Short mmCIF file of C-alpha atoms in Angstrom, two decimals:
data_model
loop_
_atom_site.label_atom_id
_atom_site.label_comp_id
_atom_site.label_asym_id
_atom_site.label_seq_id
_atom_site.Cartn_x
_atom_site.Cartn_y
_atom_site.Cartn_z
CA MET Q 13 -22.77 10.07 1.42
CA LEU Q 14 -21.68 6.71 2.79
CA ALA Q 15 -22.40 4.65 5.87
CA LEU Q 16 -20.72 1.71 7.57
CA SER Q 17 -22.17 -1.77 7.94
CA ASN Q 18 -20.60 -4.36 10.24
CA PHE Q 19 -18.92 -7.16 8.31
CA VAL Q 20 -16.49 -9.13 10.55
CA MET Q 21 -15.07 -8.70 14.05
CA GLY Q 22 -12.56 -10.67 16.14
CA LEU Q 23 -9.32 -9.64 14.42
CA ASN Q 24 -6.11 -8.62 16.17
CA GLN Q 25 -4.66 -5.32 14.92
CA PRO Q 26 -5.64 -5.74 11.25
CA VAL Q 27 -3.64 -3.66 8.78
CA GLY Q 28 -4.57 -4.96 5.33
CA PHE Q 29 -7.35 -6.45 3.21
CA GLU Q 30 -6.85 -8.43 0.00
CA ALA Q 31 -9.42 -10.34 -2.05
CA ALA Q 32 -8.35 -13.62 -3.62
CA ASN Q 33 -8.37 -13.58 -7.43
CA ASP Q 34 -9.34 -17.24 -7.76
CA GLY Q 35 -13.13 -16.97 -7.84
CA SER Q 36 -13.47 -18.33 -4.30
CA GLY Q 37 -14.79 -15.09 -2.83
CA ARG Q 38 -12.28 -15.38 0.02
CA ILE Q 39 -10.96 -12.23 1.69
CA PHE Q 40 -7.54 -12.26 3.35
CA ILE Q 41 -6.85 -9.95 6.28
CA LEU Q 42 -3.32 -9.06 7.44
CA GLU Q 43 -2.80 -8.98 11.19
CA GLN Q 44 0.20 -6.83 12.05
CA ALA Q 45 1.87 -9.42 14.29
CA GLY Q 46 2.39 -11.78 11.34
CA ARG Q 47 -0.79 -13.69 10.58
CA ILE Q 48 -3.05 -13.77 7.54
CA ARG Q 49 -6.68 -14.57 8.35
CA ILE Q 50 -9.43 -15.63 5.94
CA ILE Q 51 -12.99 -14.36 5.75
CA GLN Q 52 -15.10 -16.88 3.85
CA ASN Q 53 -18.84 -16.61 3.27
CA GLY Q 54 -18.94 -13.71 5.72
CA SER Q 55 -17.24 -15.59 8.56
CA LEU Q 56 -13.74 -15.32 10.00
CA LEU Q 57 -12.07 -18.73 9.89
CA PRO Q 58 -10.42 -19.75 13.19
CA THR Q 59 -7.14 -20.97 11.67
CA ALA Q 60 -4.69 -18.56 10.07
CA PHE Q 61 -3.94 -18.94 6.37
CA LEU Q 62 -0.30 -18.12 7.15
CA ASP Q 63 1.38 -17.54 10.51
CA ILE Q 64 4.92 -16.12 10.40
CA SER Q 65 4.62 -14.22 13.67
CA SER Q 66 7.71 -16.00 15.02
CA LYS Q 67 9.93 -14.10 12.56
CA VAL Q 68 8.04 -10.81 12.22
CA GLU Q 69 8.99 -7.77 14.30
CA SER Q 70 5.75 -5.94 14.94
CA GLY Q 71 4.57 -2.79 16.68
CA GLY Q 72 4.36 0.87 15.74
CA GLU Q 73 4.79 0.89 11.95
CA GLU Q 74 6.48 -2.53 11.84
CA GLY Q 75 4.91 -5.90 11.14
CA LEU Q 76 3.29 -7.89 8.36
CA LEU Q 77 2.37 -5.02 6.07
CA GLY Q 78 1.60 -6.26 2.56
CA LEU Q 79 0.08 -9.14 0.59
CA ALA Q 80 -0.39 -9.75 -3.13
CA PHE Q 81 -1.61 -12.82 -4.98
CA SER Q 82 0.06 -13.92 -8.20
CA PRO Q 83 -2.09 -13.15 -11.25
CA ASN Q 84 -1.92 -16.94 -11.81
CA PHE Q 85 -2.69 -17.81 -8.18
CA ASN Q 86 -5.50 -20.14 -9.19
CA ALA Q 87 -2.92 -22.32 -10.98
CA ASN Q 88 0.34 -21.80 -9.06
CA GLY Q 89 -0.82 -20.92 -5.54
CA LYS Q 90 1.91 -18.27 -5.20
CA PHE Q 91 1.48 -15.16 -3.09
CA TYR Q 92 3.85 -12.47 -1.85
CA VAL Q 93 4.23 -10.70 1.48
CA ASP Q 94 6.06 -7.69 2.89
CA TYR Q 95 7.14 -7.86 6.53
CA THR Q 96 9.72 -6.43 8.92
CA MET Q 97 12.15 -8.54 10.92
CA ARG Q 98 15.32 -7.99 12.89
CA SER Q 99 18.56 -9.72 11.94
CA ASN Q 100 20.77 -9.37 15.01
CA THR Q 101 20.22 -5.66 15.68
CA GLN Q 102 19.40 -4.60 12.10
CA LEU Q 103 15.76 -3.94 11.22
CA GLN Q 104 14.95 -5.18 7.71
CA THR Q 105 12.06 -5.30 5.29
CA VAL Q 106 11.63 -8.67 3.61
CA ILE Q 107 9.75 -9.34 0.38
CA ALA Q 108 9.04 -13.06 0.15
CA GLU Q 109 7.10 -15.56 -1.94
CA TYR Q 110 4.98 -18.32 -0.40
CA GLN Q 111 2.85 -21.03 -1.92
CA ALA Q 112 -0.52 -22.53 -1.04
CA SER Q 113 -0.89 -26.11 -2.25
CA PRO Q 114 -3.46 -26.60 -3.59
CA PRO Q 115 -4.35 -22.93 -4.26
CA SER Q 116 -7.81 -23.54 -2.83
CA SER Q 117 -6.33 -24.54 0.53
CA ASN Q 118 -7.16 -22.36 3.54
CA THR Q 119 -3.68 -22.87 5.00
CA ALA Q 120 -0.23 -22.23 3.54
CA ASP Q 121 3.00 -23.80 4.71
CA PRO Q 122 5.48 -21.23 6.13
CA SER Q 123 8.36 -23.46 5.01
CA THR Q 124 7.59 -22.62 1.36
CA GLU Q 125 9.11 -19.15 1.85
CA ARG Q 126 11.43 -17.92 -0.90
CA VAL Q 127 13.00 -14.58 -0.05
CA LEU Q 128 13.15 -12.19 -3.02
CA LEU Q 129 14.50 -9.00 -1.51
CA VAL Q 130 15.83 -7.77 1.85
CA VAL Q 131 16.31 -4.05 2.53
CA ASP Q 132 17.89 -2.62 5.69
CA GLN Q 133 15.79 -0.03 7.51
CA PRO Q 134 17.70 2.74 9.32
CA PHE Q 135 14.78 3.61 11.62
CA ALA Q 136 11.64 1.85 12.84
CA ASN Q 137 9.05 3.99 11.02
CA HIS Q 138 8.11 4.66 7.39
CA ASN Q 139 8.29 1.07 6.20
CA GLY Q 140 5.66 1.39 3.44
CA GLY Q 141 4.55 -2.18 2.83
CA GLN Q 142 1.98 -2.25 0.03
CA LEU Q 143 2.33 -4.94 -2.62
CA ALA Q 144 0.24 -5.28 -5.79
CA PHE Q 145 0.53 -6.80 -9.23
CA GLY Q 146 0.06 -4.44 -12.14
CA PRO Q 147 -3.06 -5.44 -14.10
CA ASP Q 148 -1.47 -4.44 -17.41
CA ASP Q 149 2.09 -5.75 -17.03
CA GLY Q 150 1.80 -8.52 -14.42
CA ASP Q 151 4.79 -7.11 -12.51
CA LEU Q 152 4.99 -6.79 -8.73
CA TYR Q 153 4.91 -3.24 -7.34
CA ILE Q 154 6.35 -2.60 -3.85
CA ALA Q 155 6.10 0.53 -1.67
CA PHE Q 156 9.01 1.61 0.51
CA GLY Q 157 9.01 4.58 2.86
CA ASP Q 158 12.01 6.87 3.18
CA GLY Q 159 13.59 4.91 6.04
CA GLY Q 160 12.03 6.86 8.88
CA SER Q 161 12.92 9.32 11.59
CA GLY Q 162 11.62 12.76 10.53
CA GLY Q 163 12.32 14.90 7.49
CA ASP Q 164 14.24 12.14 5.66
CA PRO Q 165 17.59 12.90 7.36
CA GLN Q 166 19.50 10.54 5.06
CA GLY Q 167 18.05 12.04 1.87
CA ASN Q 168 16.83 8.63 0.73
CA ALA Q 169 13.71 9.66 -1.17
CA GLN Q 170 15.65 11.76 -3.71
CA ASN Q 171 18.57 9.31 -3.93
CA THR Q 172 17.92 7.00 -6.87
CA ASN Q 173 20.70 4.66 -5.78
CA VAL Q 174 18.73 3.44 -2.75
CA LEU Q 175 15.36 1.67 -2.62
CA LEU Q 176 13.90 3.68 0.28
CA GLY Q 177 11.33 6.38 -0.50
CA LYS Q 178 10.32 4.61 -3.69
CA ILE Q 179 7.78 2.44 -5.43
CA LEU Q 180 9.61 -0.49 -6.97
CA ARG Q 181 8.58 -2.74 -9.84
CA ILE Q 182 10.01 -6.22 -10.33
CA ASP Q 183 9.27 -9.18 -12.60
CA VAL Q 184 8.79 -12.37 -10.57
CA VAL Q 185 8.06 -14.57 -13.59
CA SER Q 186 10.97 -14.13 -16.03
CA MET Q 187 14.40 -15.66 -15.54
CA PRO Q 188 16.35 -13.45 -13.08
CA PRO Q 189 19.90 -12.25 -13.74
CA ALA Q 190 22.73 -13.60 -11.64
CA GLY Q 191 22.54 -12.50 -8.03
CA LYS Q 192 18.84 -11.60 -8.02
CA GLN Q 193 15.65 -13.52 -7.31
CA TYR Q 194 13.63 -11.50 -9.84
CA ALA Q 195 14.03 -9.88 -13.24
CA ILE Q 196 13.88 -6.15 -14.04
CA PRO Q 197 11.07 -4.95 -16.33
CA LEU Q 198 12.38 -3.65 -19.63
CA ASP Q 199 11.03 -0.12 -19.22
CA ASN Q 200 11.96 0.56 -15.59
CA PRO Q 201 13.47 4.06 -15.64
CA PHE Q 202 16.91 3.12 -14.25
CA ARG Q 203 17.24 -0.31 -15.81
CA ASN Q 204 20.19 0.88 -17.87
CA GLY Q 205 21.81 3.16 -15.31
CA GLY Q 206 21.33 6.30 -13.25
CA GLY Q 207 19.85 4.52 -10.27
CA ALA Q 208 18.72 1.22 -8.82
CA PRO Q 209 17.05 -0.79 -11.59
CA GLU Q 210 14.14 -1.85 -9.35
CA ILE Q 211 12.87 1.73 -8.98
CA PHE Q 212 9.63 2.68 -10.74
CA ALA Q 213 8.96 6.04 -9.03
CA TYR Q 214 10.66 8.06 -6.30
CA GLY Q 215 10.45 11.10 -4.03
CA LEU Q 216 7.93 9.48 -1.65
CA ARG Q 217 7.85 9.79 2.13
CA ASN Q 218 5.77 6.83 3.24
CA PRO Q 219 3.28 5.54 0.67
CA TRP Q 220 0.65 3.81 2.79
CA ARG Q 221 -1.62 1.93 0.45
CA PHE Q 222 -1.61 2.26 -3.31
CA SER Q 223 -4.07 0.71 -5.73
CA PHE Q 224 -4.58 0.24 -9.43
CA ASP Q 225 -7.66 1.36 -11.32
CA PRO Q 226 -7.65 -0.99 -14.33
CA PRO Q 227 -10.25 0.91 -16.43
CA SER Q 228 -8.13 4.07 -16.41
CA HIS Q 229 -4.74 2.26 -16.32
CA ARG Q 230 -3.69 4.47 -13.40
CA LEU Q 231 -1.96 3.83 -10.08
CA PHE Q 232 -3.16 5.89 -7.09
CA ALA Q 233 -1.15 6.24 -3.87
CA GLY Q 234 -1.66 7.94 -0.53
CA ASP Q 235 1.65 9.37 0.67
CA VAL Q 236 1.88 10.18 4.38
CA GLY Q 237 3.14 13.68 5.12
CA GLN Q 238 5.46 15.04 7.79
CA ASP Q 239 3.76 17.59 10.06
CA ASN Q 240 1.36 19.53 7.87
CA TRP Q 241 0.20 17.98 4.58
CA GLU Q 242 -1.12 14.62 3.36
CA GLU Q 243 -1.40 13.82 -0.35
CA VAL Q 244 -2.78 11.57 -3.06
CA ASP Q 245 -0.58 10.96 -6.10
CA ILE Q 246 -1.04 9.29 -9.47
CA ILE Q 247 2.15 7.26 -9.83
CA THR Q 248 3.80 7.13 -13.24
CA ASN Q 249 6.93 5.50 -14.58
CA GLY Q 250 9.95 7.56 -13.54
CA GLY Q 251 7.92 10.16 -11.65
CA ASN Q 252 9.55 12.19 -8.87
CA TYR Q 253 6.95 13.09 -6.21
CA GLY Q 254 9.00 15.72 -4.47
CA TRP Q 255 9.79 14.55 -0.94
CA ASN Q 256 11.77 15.97 0.87
CA ILE Q 257 11.90 19.06 -1.32
CA LEU Q 258 8.14 19.31 -0.98
CA GLU Q 259 5.48 18.19 1.47
CA GLY Q 260 2.35 18.10 -0.67
CA ASN Q 261 2.53 21.22 -2.84
CA HIS Q 262 4.58 23.13 -0.26
CA CYS Q 263 8.31 23.67 0.19
CA TYR Q 264 9.85 21.62 2.95
CA PRO Q 265 10.78 22.41 5.63
CA PRO Q 266 8.11 25.10 6.13
CA SER Q 267 10.83 27.66 6.90
CA VAL Q 268 11.90 27.41 3.24
CA THR Q 269 9.94 30.01 1.28
CA SER Q 270 11.16 29.11 -2.21
CA CYS Q 271 12.22 25.79 -3.70
CA ASN Q 272 12.86 24.38 -7.16
CA MET Q 273 9.79 22.36 -8.21
CA THR Q 274 11.02 21.69 -11.75
CA GLY Q 275 10.29 18.12 -12.78
CA LEU Q 276 8.39 17.27 -9.60
CA VAL Q 277 4.96 15.66 -9.97
CA PRO Q 278 2.32 17.46 -7.85
CA PRO Q 279 -0.36 15.57 -5.92
CA ILE Q 280 -3.89 15.45 -7.31
CA THR Q 281 -5.22 16.42 -3.89
CA GLU Q 282 -3.84 17.31 -0.48
CA TYR Q 283 -5.25 18.09 2.95
CA ASP Q 284 -3.68 19.83 5.92
CA HIS Q 285 -3.59 18.63 9.50
CA SER Q 286 -4.82 21.83 11.09
CA SER Q 287 -8.16 22.17 9.31
CA SER Q 288 -9.02 18.48 8.96
CA GLY Q 289 -7.66 17.06 12.19
CA GLY Q 290 -5.78 14.63 9.98
CA ILE Q 291 -2.64 12.80 11.00
CA SER Q 292 -1.78 10.16 8.35
CA ILE Q 293 -3.42 9.46 5.02
CA ILE Q 294 -4.78 5.97 4.31
CA GLY Q 295 -4.83 5.40 0.56
CA GLY Q 296 -7.92 3.74 -0.87
CA PHE Q 297 -9.48 2.71 -4.17
CA MET Q 298 -11.25 4.03 -7.20
CA TYR Q 299 -14.82 2.79 -6.82
CA ARG Q 300 -15.92 0.58 -9.72
CA GLY Q 301 -18.62 -1.44 -7.95
CA SER Q 302 -22.33 -1.56 -8.71
CA ALA Q 303 -24.01 -1.15 -5.32
CA ILE Q 304 -23.49 2.64 -5.14
CA PRO Q 305 -23.93 4.00 -8.70
CA GLY Q 306 -23.29 7.61 -7.68
CA LEU Q 307 -19.84 6.70 -6.37
CA VAL Q 308 -18.53 5.16 -9.61
CA GLY Q 309 -15.39 6.95 -10.77
CA THR Q 310 -14.64 8.33 -7.30
CA TYR Q 311 -11.35 7.61 -5.56
CA VAL Q 312 -12.19 6.86 -1.92
CA PHE Q 313 -9.57 7.39 0.80
CA GLY Q 314 -9.33 8.49 4.42
CA ASP Q 315 -7.22 9.30 7.43
CA LEU Q 316 -5.86 7.17 10.25
CA ALA Q 317 -7.52 8.92 13.16
CA SER Q 318 -9.46 12.05 12.11
CA GLY Q 319 -12.63 10.13 11.27
CA ASN Q 320 -12.68 11.40 7.69
CA VAL Q 321 -13.45 9.42 4.55
CA TRP Q 322 -13.23 11.53 1.42
CA GLY Q 323 -13.82 11.02 -2.26
CA ILE Q 324 -12.18 12.79 -5.18
CA LYS Q 325 -13.54 12.83 -8.70
CA GLU Q 326 -11.85 14.07 -11.85
CA GLY Q 327 -13.47 16.96 -13.67
CA VAL Q 328 -13.59 17.58 -17.41
CA ASN Q 329 -10.62 19.97 -17.09
CA GLY Q 330 -8.48 17.31 -15.37
CA GLY Q 331 -8.77 18.82 -11.89
CA TRP Q 332 -9.93 16.76 -8.92
CA GLN Q 333 -12.77 17.81 -6.63
CA ARG Q 334 -12.80 16.49 -3.06
CA THR Q 335 -15.97 15.84 -1.06
CA SER Q 336 -16.60 14.43 2.41
CA LEU Q 337 -18.26 11.01 2.24
CA LEU Q 338 -18.30 9.86 5.85
CA LYS Q 339 -17.36 10.81 9.42
CA HIS Q 340 -16.65 8.07 11.99
CA ASN Q 341 -14.77 7.51 15.25
CA LEU Q 342 -12.58 4.57 14.23
CA GLU Q 343 -8.85 4.04 13.86
CA VAL Q 344 -8.48 3.14 10.19
CA SER Q 345 -5.44 1.18 9.02
CA SER Q 346 -6.53 0.29 5.49
CA PHE Q 347 -9.29 0.14 2.93
CA GLY Q 348 -10.22 -3.00 1.01
CA ARG Q 349 -11.88 -3.93 -2.27
CA ASP Q 350 -13.62 -7.26 -2.87
CA ALA Q 351 -13.85 -9.21 -6.10
CA SER Q 352 -17.00 -7.34 -7.16
CA GLY Q 353 -15.43 -3.92 -6.58
CA GLU Q 354 -17.22 -3.05 -3.32
CA LEU Q 355 -15.22 -1.24 -0.66
CA TYR Q 356 -14.44 -1.93 3.00
CA LEU Q 357 -12.78 -0.16 5.90
CA VAL Q 358 -10.33 -1.91 8.22
CA ASP Q 359 -10.67 -0.79 11.85
CA TYR Q 360 -7.33 -1.32 13.59
CA GLY Q 361 -8.42 -0.38 17.08
CA ASP Q 362 -11.47 -2.62 17.37
CA GLY Q 363 -10.17 -5.45 15.16
CA ALA Q 364 -13.02 -5.21 12.69
CA VAL Q 365 -13.82 -4.93 8.99
CA LEU Q 366 -16.77 -2.78 7.97
CA HIS Q 367 -18.54 -2.53 4.63
CA LEU Q 368 -18.89 0.88 3.00
CA VAL Q 369 -22.50 1.21 1.86
CA ALA Q 370 -24.81 3.96 0.62
CA ALA Q 371 -26.17 6.10 3.44
CA PRO Q 372 -29.89 5.48 4.08
#
């Protein structure tokens, strides 16, 4: 079992937690309205690392939603963000590169922005937002929800010609082809046709937080369900995760009693709203720290508002067993992992970050 230890307070609607990969020990917290704050030596610095609140449209599921540091951040100072903005009346998701100069600086200049990708959003919800660099390939992975509303009315998740309802993978280092600000990895499934070349995996509703587990070379994602089921998936190249044919392991809509599941990748675990009180999954991390030896090899995740933190562990037969690790009364927007592999919980409602520790 786990417990919570106070770490930092004084944040405004925090939605993300990223540890710098430069040896500084700094932790960067995303505030939904468009600011990135720094926690250094256990203290929240008063000045934002980056403030783009003037261009970010925030509220509901919109805002500054993702942050990833270049694998070479210590040398190049480059980092990447995912945010929503409105151009005239059109809501858009923007993926942009910024630069801190020098990389050790605690402030970054907003004028260094280089926009890589802009995607129109048909509705205000299901914007995804997670960014992360693959530890094996050095490519940038990007989560997009299905475009919003309910039930994926535009059929985006199963449409491989659109970027919504997908996890994308792009190469931000190699020379881009004409008309793009990034290159396409050589083994992306639709690089040579059949869909948008940026797509890595599809059939997702609203992946809210994915994370890599370098020792196992696997990518875990929490995918938010519609009305009944939340799920955790292991994301693989070219995988189709079933939405909106399936919600979890179940045909969608619920009135459908039989559906074709051929070729669809099932979740490794799911939970239903009625028995858990759950509302929206918050994807977490595989624990690889040292402070809680009994938790090593457990994927830790939770729910937005039910107060549940669970862990799943893989058995010898490949199945995953879920256990309850913690009950709380917080509104959780994200989990975090520091440079030493220890885990944190981001409390949206109270503007706090708490450390997950072994229960006394």
